[in-house]
Amino acid sequence: MALGYTLFLRHGRSLALTAEGEQLFRQAHLLLRQAQAFESFARTLPGTAWQELRVAYDPFVPRGFLCALADNLGAASAADELLERVASRGRTGAGRRPCRLALCQANNRTLGSEMEWRALGTVELGFYAAERLFAGYARPLTLLNLALVPQLVMHRRSDDQIARRLQISGHTQYMNEITLLRHAMQQGQGWGFLADHLQAQRWDGVSKIDTEVGSQGLNVTMVMLWQPGMNKHQDLKTVIDLAPALWAQST
């Protein structure tokens, strides 16, 4: 195709895009994503009448939001199943009964053409522990103080991006079941860097602890992920369009 302008410049054995080439490349990338989304939708069209809409969600997703989402899905007669598990990039299509939607933490990774996404909102975080766990320590606690005491973590070590953000201690115990987490925290088995909406300060003997990093700006961004083209299916489109408003109302 004769375009009338240069797309590449040669530097020795390597080629570099010109400004026009960069612009055309970006447009071509967007066009390719749209084509892949259309292909994905077209392939699943014979099975449009889903019997269930499975949603994988991160342990930090507020339960009030999940309840509101389930209520609205039920009111709309949409079949749904909320499955608790850590949702990381690429897991929405895993297994014989694939999840159609993942509610998870933004990992600051380039998704390319693998996934489409939409932001939900942020979850505020804080440091929590049994009051007796750090009874002999000066306040505010240092990161070294925290690193030497076991930490209760709600995300598996295999989720590297999340683990690096949320893990401070070299000794961690993983548990994403709230009842077990609450029991371990009350027993002084460790401290947690947890979502504020869990209201851990209401647990018996547990309080929010003051640390040298403060408490302002400690949050994570939650997003929705789905495979390209899947939002063309009405059931999933309804959830994706409805979720941001439900998040704002319930958090």
Coordinates of N, CA and C in Angstrom, one line a residue:
M1 N 0.9 -1.2 0.0 CA 0.0 0.0 0.0 C 0.9 1.2 0.0
A2 N 0.7 2.1 -1.0 CA 1.5 3.4 -1.1 C 0.8 4.4 -0.2
L3 N 1.4 4.8 0.9 CA 0.8 5.8 1.8 C 1.3 7.2 1.5
G4 N 2.4 7.3 0.9 CA 2.9 8.7 0.6 C 3.7 9.3 1.7
Y5 N 4.0 8.5 2.7 CA 4.9 8.9 3.8 C 5.6 7.7 4.4
T6 N 6.7 8.0 5.1 CA 7.6 7.0 5.7 C 7.1 6.5 7.0
L7 N 7.1 5.1 7.2 CA 6.7 4.5 8.4 C 7.9 4.1 9.3
F8 N 9.0 3.8 8.6 CA 10.2 3.3 9.3 C 11.4 4.1 8.9
L9 N 12.3 4.1 9.9 CA 13.7 4.7 9.6 C 14.7 3.6 10.0
R10 N 15.7 3.4 9.1 CA 16.7 2.3 9.4 C 17.9 3.0 10.1
H11 N 18.3 2.3 11.2 CA 19.5 2.7 11.9 C 20.4 1.4 12.0
G12 N 21.3 1.3 11.0 CA 22.1 0.1 10.9 C 21.2 -1.1 10.6
R13 N 21.2 -2.1 11.5 CA 20.3 -3.3 11.2 C 19.0 -3.2 11.8
S14 N 18.7 -2.1 12.6 CA 17.4 -2.0 13.2 C 16.5 -1.0 12.5
L15 N 15.2 -1.2 12.7 CA 14.2 -0.3 12.2 C 13.5 0.4 13.3
A16 N 13.2 1.7 13.2 CA 12.5 2.5 14.2 C 11.3 3.1 13.5
L17 N 10.2 3.2 14.2 CA 9.0 3.8 13.7 C 9.1 5.4 13.6
T18 N 8.6 6.0 12.6 CA 8.5 7.4 12.5 C 7.3 7.9 13.4
A19 N 7.1 9.2 13.5 CA 6.0 9.7 14.2 C 4.7 9.2 13.6
E20 N 4.7 9.2 12.3 CA 3.5 8.8 11.6 C 3.3 7.3 11.8
G21 N 4.4 6.5 11.8 CA 4.4 5.1 12.0 C 3.8 4.8 13.4
E22 N 4.3 5.5 14.4 CA 3.8 5.3 15.8 C 2.3 5.5 15.9
Q23 N 1.8 6.6 15.2 CA 0.4 6.9 15.3 C -0.4 5.8 14.6
L24 N 0.1 5.3 13.4 CA -0.6 4.3 12.7 C -0.6 2.9 13.5
F25 N 0.5 2.7 14.2 CA 0.7 1.5 15.0 C -0.4 1.5 16.1
R26 N -0.5 2.6 16.8 CA -1.5 2.7 17.9 C -2.9 2.4 17.4
Q27 N -3.3 3.0 16.2 CA -4.6 2.8 15.6 C -4.8 1.3 15.2
A28 N -3.7 0.8 14.6 CA -3.8 -0.6 14.2 C -4.0 -1.6 15.4
H29 N -3.4 -1.2 16.5 CA -3.5 -2.0 17.7 C -4.9 -2.0 18.3
L30 N -5.5 -0.8 18.3 CA -6.9 -0.7 18.7 C -7.9 -1.4 17.8
L31 N -7.6 -1.3 16.5 CA -8.4 -2.0 15.5 C -8.3 -3.5 15.7
L32 N -7.1 -4.0 16.0 CA -6.9 -5.5 16.2 C -7.7 -5.9 17.4
R33 N -7.7 -5.1 18.5 CA -8.4 -5.5 19.7 C -9.9 -5.6 19.4
Q34 N -10.4 -4.7 18.6 CA -11.8 -4.7 18.3 C -12.2 -5.9 17.5
A35 N -11.3 -6.3 16.6 CA -11.5 -7.5 15.7 C -11.5 -8.7 16.6
Q36 N -10.5 -8.8 17.5 CA -10.4 -10.0 18.4 C -11.6 -10.1 19.3
A37 N -12.1 -8.9 19.8 CA -13.3 -8.9 20.6 C -14.5 -9.4 19.8
F38 N -14.6 -9.0 18.6 CA -15.7 -9.4 17.7 C -15.7 -10.9 17.5
E39 N -14.5 -11.4 17.2 CA -14.3 -12.9 17.0 C -14.7 -13.7 18.2
S40 N -14.2 -13.2 19.4 CA -14.6 -13.9 20.6 C -16.1 -13.9 20.9
F41 N -16.8 -12.8 20.6 CA -18.2 -12.8 20.8 C -18.9 -13.7 19.8
A42 N -18.4 -13.7 18.5 CA -19.0 -14.5 17.5 C -18.9 -16.0 17.8
R43 N -17.7 -16.4 18.4 CA -17.5 -17.8 18.7 C -18.5 -18.3 19.8
T44 N -18.8 -17.4 20.7 CA -19.6 -17.8 21.9 C -21.1 -17.6 21.6
L45 N -21.5 -17.0 20.5 CA -22.9 -16.7 20.2 C -23.8 -17.8 20.3
P46 N -23.5 -19.0 19.8 CA -24.4 -20.2 20.0 C -24.7 -20.5 21.4
G47 N -23.9 -20.1 22.4 CA -24.1 -20.4 23.8 C -24.5 -19.2 24.5
T48 N -25.2 -18.2 23.9 CA -25.5 -17.0 24.5 C -26.4 -17.2 25.8
A49 N -27.3 -18.1 25.7 CA -28.2 -18.3 26.9 C -27.4 -19.1 28.0
W50 N -26.6 -18.3 28.8 CA -25.8 -18.9 29.8 C -26.8 -19.4 31.0
Q51 N -26.4 -20.5 31.5 CA -27.2 -21.0 32.6 C -26.7 -20.4 34.0
E52 N -25.5 -19.9 34.0 CA -25.0 -19.2 35.2 C -24.0 -18.1 34.8
L53 N -23.9 -17.2 35.6 CA -22.9 -16.1 35.4 C -22.0 -16.2 36.7
R54 N -20.8 -16.7 36.5 CA -19.9 -16.9 37.6 C -18.9 -15.7 37.7
V55 N -18.8 -15.2 39.0 CA -18.0 -14.0 39.2 C -16.9 -14.4 40.3
A56 N -15.7 -14.2 39.9 CA -14.6 -14.5 40.9 C -14.2 -13.1 41.5
Y57 N -14.0 -13.1 42.8 CA -13.7 -11.8 43.4 C -12.6 -12.0 44.5
D58 N -11.9 -10.9 44.6 CA -10.7 -10.7 45.5 C -11.3 -10.6 46.9
P59 N -10.5 -11.1 47.9 CA -10.9 -11.0 49.3 C -11.2 -9.6 49.8
F60 N -10.6 -8.6 49.2 CA -10.7 -7.2 49.6 C -12.0 -6.6 49.1
V61 N -12.7 -7.2 48.2 CA -13.9 -6.6 47.7 C -15.0 -6.5 48.8
P62 N -15.5 -5.4 49.0 CA -16.5 -5.2 50.1 C -17.7 -6.1 50.0
R63 N -18.1 -6.8 51.1 CA -19.2 -7.7 51.1 C -20.5 -7.0 50.9
G64 N -20.6 -5.7 51.3 CA -21.8 -4.9 51.1 C -22.1 -4.8 49.6
F65 N -21.0 -4.5 48.8 CA -21.1 -4.4 47.4 C -21.5 -5.8 46.8
L66 N -20.9 -6.9 47.2 CA -21.3 -8.2 46.7 C -22.8 -8.5 47.0
C67 N -23.2 -8.1 48.2 CA -24.7 -8.4 48.5 C -25.6 -7.5 47.6
A68 N -25.2 -6.3 47.3 CA -26.0 -5.4 46.5 C -26.0 -6.0 45.0
L69 N -24.8 -6.5 44.6 CA -24.7 -7.0 43.2 C -25.6 -8.3 43.1
A70 N -25.5 -9.2 44.1 CA -26.4 -10.4 44.1 C -27.8 -10.1 44.2
D71 N -28.2 -9.1 45.0 CA -29.6 -8.7 45.0 C -30.1 -8.2 43.7
N72 N -29.3 -7.4 43.0 CA -29.8 -6.9 41.7 C -29.8 -7.9 40.6
L73 N -28.8 -8.9 40.7 CA -28.9 -10.0 39.7 C -30.1 -10.8 39.9
G74 N -30.4 -11.1 41.2 CA -31.6 -11.9 41.5 C -32.9 -11.2 41.0
A75 N -32.9 -9.8 41.3 CA -34.1 -9.1 40.9 C -34.3 -9.1 39.3
A76 N -33.2 -9.2 38.6 CA -33.2 -9.2 37.2 C -33.3 -10.6 36.6
S77 N -33.5 -11.6 37.5 CA -33.6 -13.0 37.1 C -32.4 -13.5 36.3
A78 N -31.2 -12.9 36.6 CA -30.0 -13.4 36.0 C -29.4 -14.5 36.9
A79 N -29.1 -15.6 36.3 CA -28.5 -16.7 37.1 C -27.1 -16.3 37.4
D80 N -26.7 -16.5 38.7 CA -25.4 -16.0 39.1 C -24.9 -16.9 40.2
E81 N -23.6 -17.0 40.3 CA -22.9 -17.7 41.3 C -21.6 -16.9 41.7
L82 N -21.6 -16.4 42.9 CA -20.4 -15.6 43.4 C -19.5 -16.6 44.0
L83 N -18.3 -16.7 43.5 CA -17.3 -17.6 43.9 C -16.1 -16.9 44.5
E84 N -15.9 -17.1 45.8 CA -14.8 -16.4 46.5 C -13.5 -17.1 46.2
R85 N -12.6 -16.3 45.6 CA -11.2 -16.7 45.4 C -10.5 -15.5 44.9
V86 N -9.2 -15.5 45.0 CA -8.4 -14.4 44.6 C -8.4 -14.4 43.0
A87 N -8.8 -13.3 42.5 CA -9.0 -13.2 41.0 C -7.8 -12.4 40.4
S88 N -6.9 -13.1 39.7 CA -5.8 -12.4 39.1 C -5.9 -12.5 37.6
R89 N -5.1 -11.8 36.9 CA -5.2 -11.7 35.4 C -5.1 -13.1 34.8
G90 N -6.1 -13.4 33.9 CA -6.0 -14.7 33.2 C -6.9 -15.8 33.9
R91 N -7.4 -15.6 35.1 CA -8.1 -16.7 35.7 C -9.6 -16.7 35.3
T92 N -10.1 -15.7 34.7 CA -11.5 -15.7 34.4 C -11.9 -16.8 33.4
G93 N -11.0 -17.3 32.7 CA -11.3 -18.4 31.7 C -10.8 -19.8 32.2
A94 N -10.4 -19.9 33.4 CA -9.8 -21.2 33.8 C -10.8 -22.2 34.2
G95 N -10.5 -23.4 34.0 CA -11.4 -24.5 34.4 C -12.5 -24.8 33.5
R96 N -13.2 -25.9 33.7 CA -14.3 -26.3 32.8 C -15.6 -25.5 33.0
R97 N -15.7 -24.8 34.1 CA -16.8 -23.9 34.3 C -16.2 -22.5 34.5
P98 N -16.0 -21.8 33.4 CA -15.2 -20.5 33.4 C -16.0 -19.4 34.1
C99 N -15.2 -18.6 34.8 CA -15.8 -17.3 35.4 C -15.9 -16.3 34.3
R100 N -17.0 -15.6 34.2 CA -17.2 -14.6 33.1 C -16.6 -13.3 33.5
L101 N -16.5 -13.0 34.8 CA -16.1 -11.7 35.3 C -15.2 -11.9 36.5
A102 N -14.1 -11.1 36.6 CA -13.3 -11.1 37.8 C -13.3 -9.7 38.4
L103 N -13.4 -9.6 39.7 CA -13.4 -8.3 40.5 C -12.1 -8.4 41.3
C104 N -11.1 -7.7 40.9 CA -9.7 -7.9 41.5 C -9.0 -6.6 41.6
Q105 N -7.8 -6.7 42.2 CA -6.9 -5.5 42.4 C -6.2 -5.2 41.1
A106 N -6.1 -3.9 40.8 CA -5.3 -3.5 39.6 C -3.9 -3.8 39.9
N107 N -3.2 -4.5 38.9 CA -1.8 -4.9 39.1 C -0.8 -4.0 38.3
N108 N -1.3 -3.0 37.7 CA -0.4 -2.1 36.9 C 0.3 -2.9 35.8
R109 N -0.3 -3.9 35.2 CA 0.2 -4.6 34.2 C -0.5 -4.3 32.8
T110 N 0.3 -4.5 31.7 CA -0.3 -4.3 30.4 C -1.1 -5.5 30.1
L111 N -2.4 -5.3 29.8 CA -3.3 -6.5 29.5 C -3.2 -6.8 28.0
G112 N -2.8 -5.9 27.2 CA -2.8 -6.2 25.8 C -4.2 -6.5 25.3
S113 N -4.3 -7.6 24.5 CA -5.5 -8.0 24.0 C -6.2 -9.2 24.8
E114 N -5.5 -9.5 25.9 CA -6.0 -10.7 26.7 C -7.3 -10.4 27.4
M115 N -7.4 -9.2 28.0 CA -8.5 -8.8 28.8 C -9.0 -7.4 28.5
E116 N -10.3 -7.1 28.8 CA -10.8 -5.8 28.9 C -11.2 -5.5 30.3
W117 N -11.2 -4.2 30.7 CA -11.3 -3.9 32.1 C -12.1 -2.6 32.3
R118 N -12.6 -2.4 33.5 CA -13.2 -1.1 33.9 C -13.0 -0.9 35.4
A119 N -12.7 0.3 35.8 CA -12.4 0.6 37.2 C -13.7 0.5 38.0
L120 N -13.6 0.0 39.2 CA -14.7 0.0 40.2 C -14.6 1.1 41.2
G121 N -13.5 1.2 41.9 CA -13.2 2.2 42.9 C -12.0 1.8 43.8
T122 N -11.8 2.4 44.9 CA -10.7 2.1 45.7 C -11.1 1.5 47.1
V123 N -10.2 0.7 47.7 CA -10.4 0.2 49.0 C -9.4 0.7 49.9
E124 N -9.8 1.4 51.0 CA -8.8 1.9 52.0 C -8.2 0.8 52.8
L125 N -6.9 0.9 53.2 CA -6.3 -0.1 54.0 C -5.7 0.5 55.3
G126 N -5.5 -0.4 56.2 CA -4.9 0.0 57.5 C -4.2 -1.1 58.2
F127 N -3.4 -0.8 59.2 CA -2.7 -1.9 60.0 C -3.5 -2.2 61.2
Y128 N -3.8 -3.5 61.4 CA -4.6 -3.9 62.6 C -3.9 -5.1 63.3
A129 N -4.1 -5.1 64.6 CA -3.5 -6.1 65.5 C -4.2 -6.2 66.8
A130 N -4.0 -7.4 67.5 CA -4.5 -7.5 68.9 C -3.7 -6.5 69.7
E131 N -4.4 -5.8 70.6 CA -3.7 -4.8 71.4 C -2.5 -5.3 72.2
R132 N -2.6 -6.6 72.6 CA -1.4 -7.1 73.4 C -0.2 -7.5 72.5
L133 N -0.4 -7.6 71.2 CA 0.7 -8.1 70.3 C 1.8 -7.1 70.3
F134 N 1.6 -5.8 70.3 CA 2.7 -4.8 70.3 C 2.6 -4.0 71.6
A135 N 2.2 -4.6 72.7 CA 2.1 -3.9 73.9 C 3.4 -3.2 74.4
G136 N 4.5 -3.9 74.2 CA 5.8 -3.3 74.7 C 6.5 -2.5 73.7
Y137 N 5.9 -2.1 72.6 CA 6.6 -1.4 71.5 C 6.3 0.1 71.6
A138 N 7.3 1.0 71.3 CA 7.0 2.4 71.2 C 6.2 2.7 69.9
R139 N 5.4 3.7 70.0 CA 4.6 4.1 68.9 C 5.1 5.4 68.3
P140 N 5.0 5.6 67.0 CA 4.4 4.7 66.0 C 5.4 3.5 65.7
L141 N 4.8 2.4 65.3 CA 5.6 1.2 65.0 C 6.4 1.4 63.7
T142 N 7.6 0.9 63.7 CA 8.4 1.0 62.5 C 8.1 -0.2 61.6
L143 N 8.5 -0.2 60.4 CA 8.3 -1.3 59.5 C 9.2 -2.5 59.9
L144 N 10.3 -2.2 60.6 CA 11.1 -3.3 61.2 C 10.3 -4.0 62.3
N145 N 9.6 -3.2 63.1 CA 8.8 -3.9 64.1 C 7.8 -4.8 63.5
L146 N 7.2 -4.4 62.4 CA 6.2 -5.2 61.8 C 6.8 -6.4 61.1
A147 N 8.0 -6.2 60.5 CA 8.6 -7.3 59.8 C 9.1 -8.5 60.6
L148 N 9.2 -8.2 61.9 CA 9.7 -9.2 62.9 C 8.6 -10.0 63.5
V149 N 7.3 -9.6 63.2 CA 6.2 -10.3 63.8 C 5.3 -10.9 62.7
P150 N 4.8 -12.1 62.9 CA 4.0 -12.8 61.9 C 2.9 -11.9 61.3
Q151 N 2.7 -11.9 60.0 CA 1.6 -11.2 59.4 C 0.5 -12.1 58.8
L152 N -0.7 -11.7 59.0 CA -1.8 -12.5 58.5 C -2.2 -11.9 57.1
V153 N -2.1 -12.7 56.1 CA -2.2 -12.2 54.7 C -3.4 -12.8 54.0
M154 N -4.2 -12.0 53.3 CA -5.4 -12.5 52.7 C -5.2 -12.9 51.2
H155 N -4.0 -12.8 50.7 CA -3.7 -13.1 49.3 C -2.5 -14.1 49.2
R156 N -2.6 -15.0 48.3 CA -1.6 -16.1 48.2 C -0.3 -15.5 47.7
R157 N 0.8 -16.2 48.1 CA 2.1 -15.8 47.7 C 2.3 -15.8 46.2
S158 N 1.5 -16.7 45.5 CA 1.6 -16.8 44.1 C 1.2 -15.6 43.3
D159 N 0.4 -14.7 44.0 CA 0.0 -13.4 43.4 C 1.1 -12.4 43.6
D160 N 2.2 -12.5 42.8 CA 3.4 -11.8 43.1 C 3.2 -10.3 43.3
Q161 N 2.4 -9.6 42.3 CA 2.3 -8.2 42.4 C 1.6 -7.8 43.6
I162 N 0.5 -8.5 44.0 CA -0.2 -8.2 45.2 C 0.6 -8.5 46.5
A163 N 1.3 -9.6 46.5 CA 2.1 -10.0 47.6 C 3.2 -8.9 47.9
R164 N 3.8 -8.4 46.9 CA 4.9 -7.4 47.1 C 4.3 -6.1 47.7
R165 N 3.0 -5.8 47.3 CA 2.4 -4.6 47.9 C 2.0 -4.7 49.3
L166 N 1.5 -5.9 49.6 CA 0.8 -6.1 50.9 C 1.6 -6.8 52.0
Q167 N 2.6 -7.5 51.6 CA 3.4 -8.3 52.6 C 4.6 -7.5 53.1
I168 N 4.8 -7.4 54.4 CA 5.9 -6.7 55.0 C 6.7 -7.7 55.8
S169 N 6.1 -8.6 56.6 CA 6.8 -9.5 57.4 C 7.3 -10.7 56.6
G170 N 8.5 -11.2 57.1 CA 9.0 -12.4 56.5 C 8.3 -13.7 56.8
H171 N 7.5 -13.6 57.9 CA 6.7 -14.8 58.3 C 5.2 -14.5 58.1
T172 N 4.6 -15.2 57.2 CA 3.2 -14.9 56.9 C 2.3 -16.1 57.0
Q173 N 1.1 -15.9 57.4 CA 0.1 -16.9 57.4 C -1.0 -16.5 56.5
Y174 N -1.4 -17.4 55.5 CA -2.4 -17.0 54.5 C -3.8 -17.5 55.0
M175 N -4.7 -16.7 55.0 CA -6.1 -17.1 55.2 C -7.1 -16.0 54.7
N176 N -8.0 -16.4 53.7 CA -8.9 -15.4 53.2 C -10.3 -15.7 53.7
E177 N -10.5 -16.5 54.7 CA -11.8 -16.7 55.2 C -11.9 -15.8 56.5
I178 N -12.9 -14.9 56.4 CA -13.0 -13.9 57.4 C -13.1 -14.4 58.9
T179 N -13.8 -15.5 59.1 CA -14.0 -16.0 60.5 C -12.6 -16.5 61.0
L180 N -11.9 -17.2 60.2 CA -10.5 -17.7 60.6 C -9.6 -16.5 60.8
L181 N -9.6 -15.5 59.9 CA -8.8 -14.3 60.1 C -9.1 -13.6 61.4
R182 N -10.4 -13.5 61.7 CA -10.8 -12.8 62.9 C -10.3 -13.5 64.1
H183 N -10.5 -14.8 64.1 CA -10.0 -15.7 65.3 C -8.5 -15.5 65.5
A184 N -7.7 -15.6 64.4 CA -6.3 -15.6 64.5 C -5.8 -14.2 65.0
M185 N -6.5 -13.1 64.5 CA -6.2 -11.8 64.9 C -6.5 -11.6 66.4
Q186 N -7.6 -12.1 66.9 CA -8.0 -11.9 68.3 C -7.1 -12.7 69.2
Q187 N -6.5 -13.8 68.7 CA -5.6 -14.6 69.5 C -4.2 -14.1 69.5
G188 N -4.0 -13.0 68.8 CA -2.6 -12.4 68.7 C -1.6 -13.3 67.9
Q189 N -2.1 -14.0 66.9 CA -1.2 -14.8 66.1 C -0.5 -14.0 65.1
G190 N -0.9 -12.8 64.9 CA -0.2 -11.9 63.9 C -1.0 -10.7 63.7
W191 N -0.4 -9.8 62.9 CA -1.1 -8.5 62.6 C -1.5 -8.6 61.1
G192 N -2.3 -7.6 60.7 CA -2.8 -7.6 59.3 C -2.8 -6.3 58.7
F193 N -2.5 -6.2 57.4 CA -2.6 -5.0 56.6 C -3.9 -5.2 55.8
L194 N -5.0 -4.7 56.3 CA -6.4 -5.2 55.9 C -7.2 -4.0 55.3
A195 N -8.2 -4.4 54.6 CA -9.2 -3.4 54.1 C -10.0 -2.8 55.3
D196 N -10.1 -1.5 55.3 CA -10.8 -0.8 56.4 C -12.3 -1.3 56.5
H197 N -12.9 -1.6 55.4 CA -14.3 -2.0 55.4 C -14.6 -3.3 56.2
L198 N -13.5 -4.1 56.5 CA -13.7 -5.3 57.3 C -14.0 -4.9 58.7
Q199 N -13.7 -3.6 59.1 CA -13.9 -3.1 60.5 C -13.3 -4.0 61.5
A200 N -12.0 -4.3 61.3 CA -11.3 -5.2 62.3 C -11.2 -4.6 63.7
Q201 N -11.3 -3.3 63.8 CA -11.3 -2.6 65.1 C -12.4 -3.0 66.0
R202 N -13.5 -3.5 65.4 CA -14.7 -4.0 66.2 C -14.5 -5.4 66.7
W203 N -13.5 -6.1 66.3 CA -13.2 -7.4 66.8 C -12.7 -7.4 68.2
D204 N -13.0 -8.3 69.0 CA -12.6 -8.3 70.4 C -11.1 -8.2 70.6
G205 N -10.6 -7.2 71.3 CA -9.2 -7.0 71.6 C -8.4 -6.5 70.4
V206 N -9.0 -6.2 69.3 CA -8.2 -5.8 68.1 C -8.4 -4.3 67.9
S207 N -7.4 -3.6 67.4 CA -7.5 -2.2 67.2 C -6.6 -1.8 66.0
K208 N -6.8 -0.6 65.4 CA -6.0 -0.1 64.3 C -4.7 0.4 65.0
I209 N -3.5 0.1 64.4 CA -2.3 0.4 65.0 C -1.6 1.6 64.2
D210 N -0.9 2.4 65.0 CA -0.2 3.6 64.4 C 1.2 3.1 63.9
T211 N 1.5 3.4 62.7 CA 2.8 3.1 62.1 C 3.5 4.3 61.6
E212 N 4.8 4.2 61.3 CA 5.6 5.3 60.8 C 5.2 5.7 59.4
V213 N 4.5 4.9 58.6 CA 4.1 5.2 57.3 C 2.7 6.0 57.3
G214 N 2.1 6.1 58.4 CA 0.9 6.9 58.5 C -0.3 6.0 58.0
S215 N -1.4 6.7 57.8 CA -2.6 6.0 57.3 C -3.3 6.7 56.1
Q216 N -2.7 7.8 55.6 CA -3.3 8.5 54.5 C -2.8 7.9 53.1
G217 N -3.7 7.7 52.2 CA -3.3 7.3 50.9 C -3.0 5.8 50.8
L218 N -3.3 5.0 51.8 CA -3.1 3.6 51.8 C -4.3 2.9 51.2
N219 N -4.3 2.6 49.9 CA -5.5 2.1 49.3 C -5.1 1.2 48.1
V220 N -6.0 0.4 47.6 CA -5.8 -0.3 46.3 C -7.0 0.0 45.4
T221 N -6.7 0.0 44.1 CA -7.8 0.2 43.1 C -8.3 -1.2 42.7
M222 N -9.6 -1.3 42.7 CA -10.3 -2.5 42.3 C -10.9 -2.3 40.9
V223 N -10.7 -3.4 40.1 CA -11.2 -3.3 38.7 C -12.0 -4.5 38.3
M224 N -12.8 -4.4 37.3 CA -13.5 -5.6 36.7 C -12.7 -6.0 35.4
L225 N -12.5 -7.4 35.3 CA -11.8 -7.9 34.1 C -12.8 -8.9 33.4
W226 N -12.7 -8.9 32.1 CA -13.5 -9.9 31.3 C -12.8 -10.1 30.0
Q227 N -13.1 -11.2 29.4 CA -12.4 -11.6 28.1 C -13.0 -10.7 27.0
P228 N -12.2 -10.3 26.0 CA -12.7 -9.4 25.0 C -13.9 -9.9 24.3
G229 N -14.9 -9.0 24.1 CA -16.1 -9.4 23.4 C -17.2 -10.0 24.3
M230 N -16.9 -10.4 25.5 CA -17.9 -11.1 26.4 C -18.9 -10.1 26.9
N231 N -18.6 -8.8 27.0 CA -19.5 -7.8 27.4 C -20.6 -7.5 26.4
K232 N -20.5 -8.2 25.2 CA -21.6 -8.1 24.3 C -22.8 -8.9 24.7
H233 N -22.5 -9.9 25.5 CA -23.6 -10.7 26.0 C -24.4 -9.9 27.1
Q234 N -25.7 -9.9 27.0 CA -26.6 -9.0 27.7 C -26.4 -9.2 29.2
D235 N -26.3 -10.5 29.7 CA -26.2 -10.7 31.2 C -25.0 -10.0 31.7
L236 N -23.8 -10.3 31.1 CA -22.6 -9.7 31.5 C -22.6 -8.2 31.4
K237 N -23.1 -7.7 30.3 CA -23.1 -6.2 30.1 C -23.9 -5.6 31.2
T238 N -25.0 -6.2 31.6 CA -25.8 -5.6 32.7 C -25.0 -5.5 33.9
V239 N -24.3 -6.5 34.3 CA -23.4 -6.5 35.5 C -22.4 -5.4 35.4
I240 N -21.7 -5.4 34.3 CA -20.6 -4.4 34.1 C -21.1 -3.0 34.1
D241 N -22.3 -2.7 33.5 CA -22.8 -1.4 33.6 C -23.4 -1.0 34.9
L242 N -23.8 -2.0 35.7 CA -24.5 -1.7 37.0 C -23.5 -1.6 38.1
A243 N -22.4 -2.3 38.0 CA -21.4 -2.5 39.1 C -20.9 -1.1 39.7
P244 N -20.4 -0.2 38.8 CA -19.8 1.0 39.4 C -20.8 1.8 40.2
A245 N -22.1 1.9 39.8 CA -23.1 2.6 40.6 C -23.3 1.9 42.0
L246 N -23.4 0.6 41.9 CA -23.6 -0.2 43.2 C -22.4 0.0 44.1
W247 N -21.2 0.0 43.5 CA -20.0 0.2 44.4 C -20.1 1.6 45.1
A248 N -20.4 2.6 44.3 CA -20.5 4.0 44.9 C -21.6 4.0 46.0
Q249 N -22.7 3.3 45.8 CA -23.8 3.3 46.8 C -23.5 2.5 48.1
S250 N -22.7 1.5 47.9 CA -22.5 0.5 49.0 C -21.2 0.7 49.8
T251 N -20.3 1.5 49.3 CA -19.0 1.7 50.0 C -18.8 3.1 50.5

